[in-house]
Coordinates of C-alpha atoms in Angstrom, one line a residue:
M272 CA 0.2 0.3 0.0
A273 CA 1.1 3.3 -1.1
L274 CA 1.9 6.5 0.9
V275 CA -1.0 9.1 1.3
N276 CA 1.4 12.2 0.7
A277 CA 4.9 13.2 -0.5
A278 CA 6.2 13.3 2.9
A279 CA 5.0 9.9 4.0
S280 CA 6.8 8.6 0.3
Q281 CA 10.0 10.3 1.2
N282 CA 9.8 8.6 5.1
T283 CA 8.7 4.9 3.3
S284 CA 12.4 5.8 1.2
Q285 CA 14.8 6.0 4.0
A286 CA 13.0 3.6 5.9
G287 CA 13.8 1.0 3.3
A288 CA 12.0 -1.7 1.1
W289 CA 12.4 -4.6 4.0
S290 CA 11.6 -2.1 6.8
P291 CA 8.6 -3.7 7.6
L292 CA 9.9 -7.4 8.4
K293 CA 11.6 -5.8 11.8
I294 CA 7.6 -5.2 13.1
G295 CA 7.4 -8.7 14.8
M296 CA 3.8 -9.4 13.8
F297 CA 4.2 -8.2 10.3
R298 CA 7.3 -10.7 9.6
S299 CA 5.4 -13.7 11.5
L300 CA 2.2 -13.4 9.4
W301 CA 4.3 -12.7 6.4
L302 CA 6.1 -15.7 6.5
A303 CA 2.8 -17.5 7.4
I304 CA 1.5 -16.5 4.5
L305 CA 4.5 -17.4 2.4
A306 CA 4.2 -20.6 3.8
S307 CA 0.2 -20.7 2.9
N308 CA 1.0 -19.6 -0.4
I309 CA 3.3 -22.3 -1.0
G310 CA 1.4 -25.1 0.0
T311 CA -1.5 -23.6 -2.1
W312 CA 0.6 -23.8 -5.2
V313 CA 1.9 -27.2 -4.3
N314 CA -2.0 -28.1 -3.6
D315 CA -2.9 -26.8 -7.2
V316 CA 0.3 -28.4 -8.9
A317 CA -1.3 -31.8 -7.6
A318 CA -4.8 -31.0 -8.4
A319 CA -4.2 -30.1 -12.1
W320 CA -2.1 -33.0 -12.6
V321 CA -4.2 -35.4 -11.1
M322 CA -6.9 -34.1 -13.2
A323 CA -5.0 -33.9 -16.3
E324 CA -3.7 -37.7 -15.3
R325 CA -7.1 -39.1 -15.0
T326 CA -8.8 -37.3 -17.2
G327 CA -6.6 -36.1 -20.2
S328 CA -9.2 -33.1 -20.6
P329 CA -8.2 -29.4 -21.0
L330 CA -11.6 -28.3 -20.2
M331 CA -11.6 -30.3 -17.0
V332 CA -8.1 -29.2 -16.3
A333 CA -9.4 -25.7 -16.6
L334 CA -12.4 -26.5 -14.4
V335 CA -9.9 -27.3 -11.5
Q336 CA -8.4 -24.0 -12.2
S337 CA -12.0 -22.4 -12.1
A338 CA -13.0 -24.1 -8.9
T339 CA -10.4 -22.2 -6.8
T340 CA -11.7 -18.9 -8.7
V341 CA -15.3 -19.1 -9.0
P342 CA -16.0 -18.7 -5.1
I343 CA -14.1 -15.8 -4.9
V344 CA -16.2 -14.3 -7.6
L345 CA -19.6 -15.3 -5.8
L346 CA -18.4 -14.6 -2.1
A347 CA -15.7 -12.1 -2.3
L348 CA -17.7 -8.9 -1.5
A349 CA -19.2 -10.8 1.5
A350 CA -16.0 -11.7 2.6
G351 CA -15.0 -7.8 2.4
T352 CA -17.9 -6.7 4.0
L353 CA -17.5 -9.2 6.8
A354 CA -13.9 -8.4 7.1
D355 CA -14.3 -4.9 7.7
I356 CA -17.3 -4.9 10.5
V357 CA -16.1 -7.6 12.7
D358 CA -12.9 -9.0 13.9
R359 CA -10.5 -9.9 11.8
R360 CA -8.7 -11.9 14.1
R361 CA -11.6 -14.5 14.9
Y362 CA -12.6 -14.3 11.5
L363 CA -9.0 -15.4 10.1
V364 CA -8.7 -18.0 12.6
F365 CA -12.1 -19.5 11.5
T366 CA -11.2 -18.8 7.4
Q367 CA -7.9 -21.3 8.4
G368 CA -9.4 -24.1 10.3
W369 CA -11.8 -24.4 7.1
M370 CA -9.3 -24.7 4.7
L371 CA -7.1 -26.7 7.2
L372 CA -10.0 -29.3 7.3
V373 CA -10.6 -29.3 3.3
A374 CA -6.9 -30.3 2.7
L375 CA -6.9 -33.1 5.4
V376 CA -9.9 -34.6 3.4
M377 CA -8.4 -34.1 0.1
A378 CA -5.2 -35.9 1.8
V379 CA -7.4 -38.4 3.2
L380 CA -9.3 -39.6 0.3
T381 CA -6.6 -39.4 -2.1
H382 CA -5.0 -41.9 0.3
L383 CA -8.1 -44.2 0.2
Q384 CA -8.1 -43.9 -3.3
M385 CA -11.3 -42.1 -3.4
L386 CA -10.8 -39.0 -5.0
T387 CA -12.7 -39.3 -8.1
P388 CA -12.5 -36.1 -10.7
E389 CA -16.4 -34.8 -9.1
L390 CA -14.9 -35.0 -5.6
L391 CA -11.5 -33.3 -6.7
V392 CA -13.9 -30.3 -8.2
L393 CA -15.8 -30.5 -5.2
L394 CA -13.0 -30.1 -2.6
T395 CA -11.4 -27.6 -5.0
F396 CA -14.2 -25.5 -4.8
C397 CA -14.7 -25.9 -0.8
M398 CA -10.6 -25.0 -0.7
G399 CA -11.8 -22.0 -3.2
C400 CA -14.5 -20.7 -0.6
G401 CA -12.5 -20.8 2.5
A402 CA -9.4 -18.4 0.4
A403 CA -12.4 -16.2 -0.6
M404 CA -13.4 -15.8 2.7
A405 CA -10.0 -14.8 3.7
M406 CA -8.4 -12.9 0.9
P407 CA -10.2 -9.5 1.7
A408 CA -8.9 -9.7 5.2
Q409 CA -5.8 -10.6 5.0
A410 CA -5.2 -8.0 2.2
A411 CA -7.0 -5.1 4.9
I412 CA -4.7 -6.0 7.8
V413 CA -2.1 -4.6 6.5
S414 CA -2.4 -1.1 7.4
E415 CA -3.1 -2.5 10.9
L416 CA 0.1 -4.1 11.3
V417 CA 2.5 -1.6 10.0
P418 CA 3.1 2.2 10.4
Q419 CA 1.9 4.6 7.9
P420 CA 5.2 5.3 6.3
M421 CA 5.5 2.0 5.7
L422 CA 2.4 0.7 3.9
A423 CA 4.2 0.9 0.6
S424 CA 7.3 -1.0 1.2
A425 CA 4.8 -3.8 3.2
V426 CA 2.4 -4.1 0.0
A427 CA 5.7 -4.7 -1.8
L428 CA 6.8 -7.4 0.4
N429 CA 3.5 -9.2 0.3
S430 CA 3.8 -8.9 -3.6
I431 CA 7.3 -10.3 -3.7
G432 CA 6.0 -13.3 -1.0
I433 CA 3.1 -14.2 -2.8
N434 CA 5.9 -14.4 -6.0
I435 CA 8.9 -16.6 -4.0
A436 CA 5.6 -18.6 -3.2
R437 CA 4.8 -18.8 -6.8
S438 CA 8.6 -19.6 -7.8
I439 CA 9.2 -22.5 -5.1
G440 CA 6.0 -23.8 -4.7
P441 CA 5.1 -25.3 -8.0
A442 CA 8.7 -26.8 -8.3
I443 CA 8.4 -28.6 -4.7
G444 CA 5.0 -29.4 -6.1
G445 CA 6.1 -30.9 -9.0
V446 CA 8.7 -33.2 -6.9
I447 CA 6.6 -33.9 -4.0
V448 CA 3.7 -35.1 -6.2
S449 CA 6.4 -37.0 -9.2
Q450 CA 8.4 -38.6 -6.1
L451 CA 5.7 -39.1 -3.3
G452 CA 2.1 -38.8 -4.8
A453 CA -0.6 -36.2 -4.4
M454 CA -1.4 -37.3 -1.0
Y455 CA 1.4 -35.7 0.6
A456 CA 1.0 -32.6 -1.7
F457 CA -2.6 -32.0 -0.1
A458 CA -1.1 -33.1 3.5
F459 CA 1.8 -30.8 3.0
N460 CA -0.9 -27.8 2.2
A461 CA -2.7 -28.9 5.5
I462 CA 0.3 -28.1 7.2
T463 CA 1.0 -24.8 5.9
F464 CA -3.0 -24.0 7.0
A465 CA -1.9 -24.9 10.5
A466 CA 1.2 -22.9 10.6
M467 CA -1.0 -19.8 9.6
L468 CA -4.0 -21.0 12.5
V469 CA -1.1 -20.8 14.9
V470 CA 0.6 -17.1 14.3
V471 CA -3.0 -15.8 13.5
W472 CA -4.3 -17.2 17.2
A473 CA -1.0 -15.4 18.8
W474 CA -2.4 -11.9 17.1
K475 CA -2.8 -9.2 19.6
R476 CA -5.3 -6.9 17.2
D477 CA -5.6 -3.3 18.6
A478 CA -9.4 -2.6 19.4
T479 CA -11.1 0.0 16.8
A480 CA -11.1 3.3 17.5
S481 CA -14.8 4.2 16.7
S482 CA -17.4 5.2 19.1
L483 CA -20.0 4.1 16.8
P484 CA -21.3 0.4 16.6
P485 CA -20.2 -1.8 13.6
E486 CA -22.4 -1.7 11.0
G487 CA -24.7 -4.3 10.1
F488 CA -23.8 -7.1 7.0
G489 CA -26.5 -5.3 4.7
A490 CA -25.7 -2.3 5.6
G491 CA -22.1 -2.7 5.6
L492 CA -22.6 -4.1 1.9
K493 CA -24.7 -1.6 0.5
A494 CA -22.0 1.0 1.5
G495 CA -19.4 -0.9 -0.2
I496 CA -21.0 -1.0 -3.2
R497 CA -22.4 2.8 -3.0
Y498 CA -18.6 4.0 -2.2
A499 CA -16.9 2.0 -5.2
T500 CA -19.9 3.3 -7.6
K501 CA -18.5 7.1 -6.4
A502 CA -14.7 6.4 -6.5
G503 CA -13.0 7.3 -10.0
K504 CA -9.6 5.7 -8.8
L505 CA -11.1 2.8 -7.6
Q506 CA -13.0 2.6 -10.5
A507 CA -10.1 2.8 -12.8
V508 CA -8.4 -0.2 -11.3
L509 CA -11.5 -2.6 -11.8
I510 CA -11.3 -1.4 -15.7
K511 CA -7.9 -2.0 -15.8
S512 CA -8.1 -5.3 -14.2
V513 CA -11.0 -5.9 -16.3
G514 CA -8.7 -5.7 -19.5
F515 CA -5.9 -7.8 -18.4
F516 CA -6.7 -10.9 -16.1
F517 CA -9.0 -12.4 -18.6
F518 CA -6.4 -12.8 -21.4
A519 CA -4.0 -13.3 -18.8
A520 CA -5.6 -16.4 -17.5
A521 CA -4.7 -18.5 -20.4
A522 CA -1.4 -19.3 -19.6
N523 CA -2.2 -20.9 -16.1
A524 CA -4.7 -22.7 -18.0
L525 CA -3.4 -24.4 -20.8
L526 CA 0.3 -24.7 -19.8
P527 CA -0.6 -28.0 -18.2
V528 CA -1.8 -29.5 -21.5
V529 CA 0.9 -27.9 -23.6
V530 CA 3.6 -29.7 -21.2
R531 CA 1.5 -32.8 -21.1
R532 CA -0.4 -33.5 -24.6
Q533 CA 2.2 -31.3 -26.9
M534 CA 5.8 -31.8 -25.2
H535 CA 5.3 -35.0 -23.3
G536 CA 6.6 -33.7 -20.1
G537 CA 5.9 -34.7 -16.8
A538 CA 5.0 -33.3 -13.3
G539 CA 8.6 -32.1 -12.4
Q540 CA 8.7 -29.9 -16.3
Y541 CA 5.3 -28.7 -15.3
G542 CA 6.9 -27.4 -12.1
M543 CA 9.7 -25.9 -13.6
L544 CA 7.7 -23.9 -16.0
L545 CA 5.8 -22.1 -13.3
G546 CA 8.7 -22.0 -11.0
C547 CA 10.0 -19.9 -14.1
I548 CA 6.9 -17.4 -13.9
G549 CA 8.0 -17.3 -10.3
I550 CA 11.4 -16.3 -10.8
G551 CA 10.5 -13.5 -13.2
A552 CA 7.8 -12.1 -10.7
V553 CA 10.7 -11.8 -8.0
G554 CA 12.7 -10.2 -10.5
G555 CA 9.9 -8.0 -11.2
A556 CA 9.2 -7.4 -7.9
L557 CA 12.5 -6.0 -6.9
L558 CA 12.9 -4.4 -10.3
L559 CA 9.6 -2.2 -9.9
P560 CA 10.5 0.5 -7.6
K561 CA 13.1 1.7 -10.0
L562 CA 10.7 1.4 -13.2
R563 CA 7.8 3.1 -11.2
A564 CA 10.6 5.9 -10.6
K565 CA 10.8 6.4 -14.4
L566 CA 7.6 5.4 -16.0
D567 CA 4.2 6.7 -15.8
R568 CA 2.1 4.1 -13.5
D569 CA -0.1 3.6 -16.9
L570 CA 2.3 3.3 -19.5
L571 CA 4.1 0.3 -17.2
V572 CA 0.9 -1.5 -16.9
L573 CA 0.2 -1.3 -20.9
L574 CA 4.0 -2.2 -21.3
A575 CA 3.7 -5.2 -18.9
T576 CA 0.3 -6.4 -21.0
L577 CA 2.0 -6.1 -24.2
S578 CA 4.9 -8.3 -22.4
L579 CA 2.1 -10.9 -21.3
A580 CA 1.1 -11.0 -25.0
A581 CA 4.3 -11.9 -25.9
S582 CA 4.8 -14.4 -23.7
L583 CA 1.4 -16.1 -24.8
V584 CA 2.8 -16.5 -28.2
G585 CA 6.1 -18.0 -27.5
L586 CA 4.0 -20.7 -25.2
A587 CA 1.8 -21.2 -28.2
L588 CA 4.8 -21.4 -31.0
L589 CA 7.6 -22.5 -29.1
R590 CA 8.6 -26.4 -28.3
S591 CA 11.9 -26.3 -26.6
W592 CA 12.9 -27.0 -22.9
Y593 CA 15.9 -24.1 -23.2
L594 CA 13.2 -21.3 -24.6
L595 CA 10.0 -22.2 -22.8
P596 CA 11.6 -21.0 -19.5
P597 CA 12.6 -17.5 -20.5
V598 CA 9.3 -17.1 -22.3
M599 CA 7.8 -18.2 -18.9
M600 CA 10.0 -15.5 -16.8
I601 CA 9.0 -13.3 -18.9
N602 CA 5.4 -14.1 -18.0
G603 CA 5.8 -14.0 -14.6
F604 CA 7.8 -10.4 -14.8
A605 CA 4.5 -9.5 -16.7
W606 CA 2.1 -10.7 -14.1
I607 CA 3.8 -9.0 -10.8
T608 CA 4.0 -5.5 -12.6
V609 CA 0.3 -5.2 -13.1
L610 CA -0.7 -6.9 -10.4
S611 CA 1.5 -5.1 -8.0
S612 CA 0.8 -1.6 -9.8
L613 CA -2.8 -2.4 -9.2
Q614 CA -3.2 -3.6 -6.0
I615 CA -1.2 -0.8 -4.4
A616 CA -3.7 1.3 -6.2
A617 CA -6.5 -0.2 -4.9
Q618 CA -4.9 -0.2 -1.5
T619 CA -4.3 3.5 -1.4
A620 CA -7.5 4.4 -3.6
V621 CA -9.8 4.0 -0.5
P622 CA -10.0 5.0 3.3
A623 CA -9.4 2.4 6.0
W624 CA -13.2 1.8 6.8
V625 CA -14.0 0.4 3.9
R626 CA -10.5 -0.6 2.7
A627 CA -11.7 -4.4 2.6
R628 CA -14.6 -3.8 0.6
A629 CA -12.7 -2.1 -2.1
L630 CA -10.0 -4.8 -2.1
A631 CA -12.5 -7.5 -2.1
L632 CA -14.2 -5.9 -5.4
Y633 CA -10.9 -5.6 -6.7
I634 CA -10.3 -9.7 -6.0
M635 CA -13.3 -10.1 -7.2
I636 CA -13.0 -8.4 -10.6
F637 CA -9.4 -10.6 -10.7
S638 CA -10.9 -14.0 -10.0
A639 CA -13.9 -13.1 -12.6
G640 CA -11.5 -13.1 -14.9
M641 CA -9.4 -15.7 -14.0
A642 CA -12.3 -18.3 -13.9
A643 CA -14.0 -17.0 -16.9
G644 CA -11.0 -16.9 -19.1
G645 CA -9.7 -20.1 -17.8
L646 CA -12.8 -21.5 -18.8
S647 CA -13.0 -19.9 -22.1
W648 CA -9.6 -20.8 -23.1
G649 CA -9.8 -24.2 -22.3
A650 CA -12.9 -24.6 -24.1
L651 CA -11.3 -22.8 -27.2
A652 CA -8.5 -25.4 -26.5
Q653 CA -10.9 -28.2 -26.6
R654 CA -12.6 -27.4 -29.7
T655 CA -9.6 -26.0 -31.8
S656 CA -6.1 -26.7 -30.1
P657 CA -4.2 -25.0 -27.3
E658 CA -1.8 -23.1 -30.1
L659 CA -4.9 -21.4 -31.2
A660 CA -6.4 -21.0 -27.8
L661 CA -3.2 -19.0 -26.9
L662 CA -2.7 -17.0 -29.9
V663 CA -6.2 -15.8 -29.7
A664 CA -5.8 -14.9 -25.7
A665 CA -2.5 -13.1 -26.6
I666 CA -4.2 -10.7 -29.6
G667 CA -7.4 -10.1 -27.2
A668 CA -4.3 -8.7 -24.2
V669 CA -3.2 -6.2 -26.9
V670 CA -6.2 -4.7 -27.9
G671 CA -7.6 -5.2 -23.7
G672 CA -4.4 -2.9 -22.8
L673 CA -4.8 -0.3 -25.4
L674 CA -8.6 0.2 -24.6
V675 CA -7.7 0.8 -21.1
W676 CA -4.5 2.5 -20.7
R677 CA -5.7 5.7 -20.7
V678 CA -8.2 4.9 -17.8
R679 CA -5.5 6.4 -14.9
I680 CA -4.7 4.8 -11.7
A681 CA -1.8 7.2 -11.3
G682 CA -2.2 9.4 -8.0
T683 CA -3.5 7.3 -5.8
E684 CA -0.5 7.4 -3.5
E685 CA -1.0 10.8 -3.1
L686 CA -4.2 11.0 -2.0
N687 CA -4.8 11.7 1.8
L688 CA -7.6 9.7 3.0
R689 CA -6.9 9.7 6.6
P690 CA -10.1 10.8 8.5
A691 CA -10.2 14.6 8.8
G692 CA -12.4 14.8 12.2
H693 CA -12.9 18.2 11.3
W694 CA -16.5 18.2 11.9
P695 CA -17.6 18.8 15.1
A696 CA -20.7 16.9 17.1
P697 CA -23.7 18.1 16.1
E698 CA -25.8 20.7 19.0
L699 CA -28.6 19.2 20.2
S700 CA -31.4 20.4 22.2
V701 CA -32.7 17.0 22.9
A702 CA -31.4 13.5 22.7
V703 CA -31.8 11.9 19.2
S704 CA -31.2 7.7 19.2
H705 CA -29.5 6.0 16.5
D706 CA -32.1 4.6 14.3
R707 CA -34.4 8.2 14.3
G708 CA -34.3 9.0 10.5
P709 CA -34.4 10.1 8.1
V710 CA -32.0 13.2 8.6
L711 CA -32.3 16.1 6.7
V712 CA -29.0 18.4 6.8
T713 CA -28.9 22.1 5.2
L714 CA -26.2 24.1 4.8
E715 CA -26.5 27.6 3.7
Y716 CA -23.7 29.6 1.3
R717 CA -23.6 33.0 0.5
I718 CA -21.9 33.4 -3.0
D719 CA -20.7 36.6 -5.2
E720 CA -21.9 36.3 -8.8
A721 CA -18.1 36.3 -9.9
D722 CA -17.5 33.2 -8.1
R723 CA -20.9 31.1 -8.8
A724 CA -19.0 29.1 -11.5
A725 CA -16.2 27.9 -9.1
F726 CA -18.9 27.4 -6.3
H727 CA -20.8 25.0 -8.4
A728 CA -17.5 23.3 -9.6
H729 CA -16.4 22.5 -6.1
M730 CA -20.1 21.8 -5.0
H731 CA -19.9 18.9 -7.7
Q732 CA -17.1 17.0 -6.1
L733 CA -18.8 17.6 -2.5
G734 CA -21.8 16.1 -3.8
I735 CA -20.1 12.9 -4.5
I736 CA -18.3 12.8 -1.7
R737 CA -21.6 13.1 0.3
R738 CA -23.5 10.5 -1.7
R739 CA -20.1 8.1 -1.5
D740 CA -20.1 8.4 2.5
G741 CA -23.9 7.8 3.0
A742 CA -26.0 10.3 1.3
V743 CA -29.1 9.0 -0.1
V744 CA -30.1 12.7 -1.5
W745 CA -28.1 15.6 -2.5
G746 CA -29.0 18.7 -4.2
V747 CA -28.1 22.7 -4.3
V748 CA -31.0 25.4 -4.5
E749 CA -30.8 29.0 -4.7
D750 CA -33.3 31.5 -3.2
V751 CA -35.1 33.2 -5.9
A752 CA -35.8 35.9 -4.1
S753 CA -32.2 36.9 -2.6
P754 CA -30.1 35.5 -5.5
G755 CA -26.5 34.2 -4.1
I756 CA -28.0 32.5 -1.5
H757 CA -27.2 28.9 -2.1
L758 CA -28.9 26.1 0.1
E759 CA -27.0 22.5 0.0
Y760 CA -29.0 20.0 1.4
F761 CA -28.5 15.8 1.9
V762 CA -30.4 12.8 3.4
A763 CA -29.1 10.5 5.5
A764 CA -31.3 7.2 6.3
S765 CA -30.6 7.6 9.8
W766 CA -28.9 9.7 13.0
L767 CA -26.3 6.5 12.9
E768 CA -25.7 7.1 9.4
H769 CA -25.2 10.5 9.4
L770 CA -22.7 10.3 12.7
R771 CA -20.6 7.7 10.4
Q772 CA -20.7 10.4 7.9
H773 CA -18.6 12.5 10.2
E774 CA -16.0 9.7 10.9
R775 CA -15.9 9.4 7.1
I776 CA -14.7 12.8 5.5
T777 CA -11.1 12.6 4.7
A778 CA -8.2 15.5 4.8
D779 CA -8.7 15.3 1.0
D780 CA -12.0 16.0 1.3
K781 CA -11.4 18.7 3.9
Q782 CA -9.7 21.2 1.3
I783 CA -12.9 20.8 -1.1
Q784 CA -14.9 22.0 1.6
E785 CA -12.2 25.1 2.8
A786 CA -12.5 25.8 -0.4
L787 CA -16.2 26.3 -0.4
R788 CA -16.2 28.2 3.0
A789 CA -13.4 30.7 1.0
L790 CA -15.9 31.6 -1.4
H791 CA -18.6 32.1 1.2
R792 CA -19.3 35.5 2.1
G793 CA -19.6 36.8 5.8
E794 CA -18.3 37.1 8.7
R795 CA -19.5 33.6 9.9
A796 CA -19.2 29.9 8.1
P797 CA -22.0 28.7 6.6
V798 CA -25.4 27.7 8.3
V799 CA -26.1 24.2 9.5
R800 CA -29.5 23.2 10.3
H801 CA -30.2 19.3 11.3
F802 CA -33.7 17.8 10.7
V803 CA -34.6 14.6 12.0
G804 CA -37.8 12.0 10.8
G805 CA -39.5 9.8 12.8
G806 CA -40.5 8.7 16.2
D807 CA -43.6 10.4 17.7
A808 CA -42.0 12.5 20.6
P809 CA -41.5 16.1 19.1
L810 CA -38.4 17.5 18.1
A811 CA -37.1 20.7 19.4
P812 CA -36.7 23.4 16.6
P813 CA -33.5 22.8 14.7
A814 CA -30.1 24.4 16.2
H815 CA -28.8 26.9 14.2
H816 CA -25.1 27.2 14.3
H817 CA -21.9 27.6 12.3
Q818 CA -19.8 24.9 11.3
D819 CA -17.9 23.1 8.4
I820 CA -19.9 19.9 7.5

């Protein structure tokens, strides 16, 4: 996760890329996630190879891959909502325990020779459900484990860890499957989940600072979707994800088929090529800081997309065990460049209160692209040939990259999304319960004619903020009897939802409000009034006060 301002970026640079590992809990969790990711790769290699060996069907092999990603599409947003509103430690303990149980069942059934292709797909789907529920929480806790100046380095380290696992996990999986058998690969995965469970259990999580009760699941889900529809930078991340992952899935989906059917290789060679992808990704992660310093973020994503397309062409046309490893390294380099750039942008495009939900949307798009791509390229390869499917995917990657490269993700690291905390508590003459509503808030501005255009431009931005943070209605009207007097109004569903708006306003939002305050003419700040509906008891007249809101 990148930093929110230039000063923080400087602090990160001074702290060093490896500085988060000095923090004990981050280091322990990083190592545990690394081990878990290695176990996942070992599991995936074993599952794909068992399916290829027993069925020989490109579509069935692709179905195994899709069974791990479809649950993420179905469950990621719900998982992100839960990760934002419940205790993340307990939540992660449950998800790791679930995946440990599934891995053990796969190992036992394999030992008993009862793991049919149908059961393999079902259990892989169950494993994918656990991963889907865990991923948003794992991504979001980074900001809890390291101080603000280390966030960018921590996210980069997570990417490096993922790709260290990608580089050695498949190789370990290939060795275990070829030398010991698939049962031991599944058992190895279970052991890594047990290690992750121990580390998460030992995590002493700090309590959240909010004085408000947690959101309910339904309200939290709506808030996450509402935020995504109003956050332009997050939308840019999601659009770029759509233009990349569907086509990039072709390599993972068809590599075991190319190795086994086209090149007559075994599990060892398959694991070796997957390891080359991981090696290229790790090398790319180490080079990315220098590349980001020299290249525009969006241009870098485009160049990486074109490189991935070139690697797909190489996988389609080359049949040499000497040439394919460097081609797969290029594939890994392109993967980590796009994946890391989009992940950092997703992390830094949203504030902490909605981060898991935002990351869940990104993960959902990523997984939907992988699942749909895996099935599509597997089906095309079954009807035609793996070579043609890879070439079509390469062309699609080029077209998709060119179509979305002008959608900008650059600049998210400069956003200051820390809570501003500058809204004072509303002045009340009677107590208002949290469930009272709806709540109408009005602000009266006095604007000179010369400032009318600037006022409405800033108001447009503020309206996006109001709706993004919970307003169900927003607008601006002008007094026809006294031109220049403008009334902004917005409606929240309840008093509690309005209080949440107080907590959600960011430092960047504050700058827009300060610009509007500068345009206001008068010795006092704009007059703010709160009107609350619902309930039978009469309310006192709304307080007239002057404040920024």
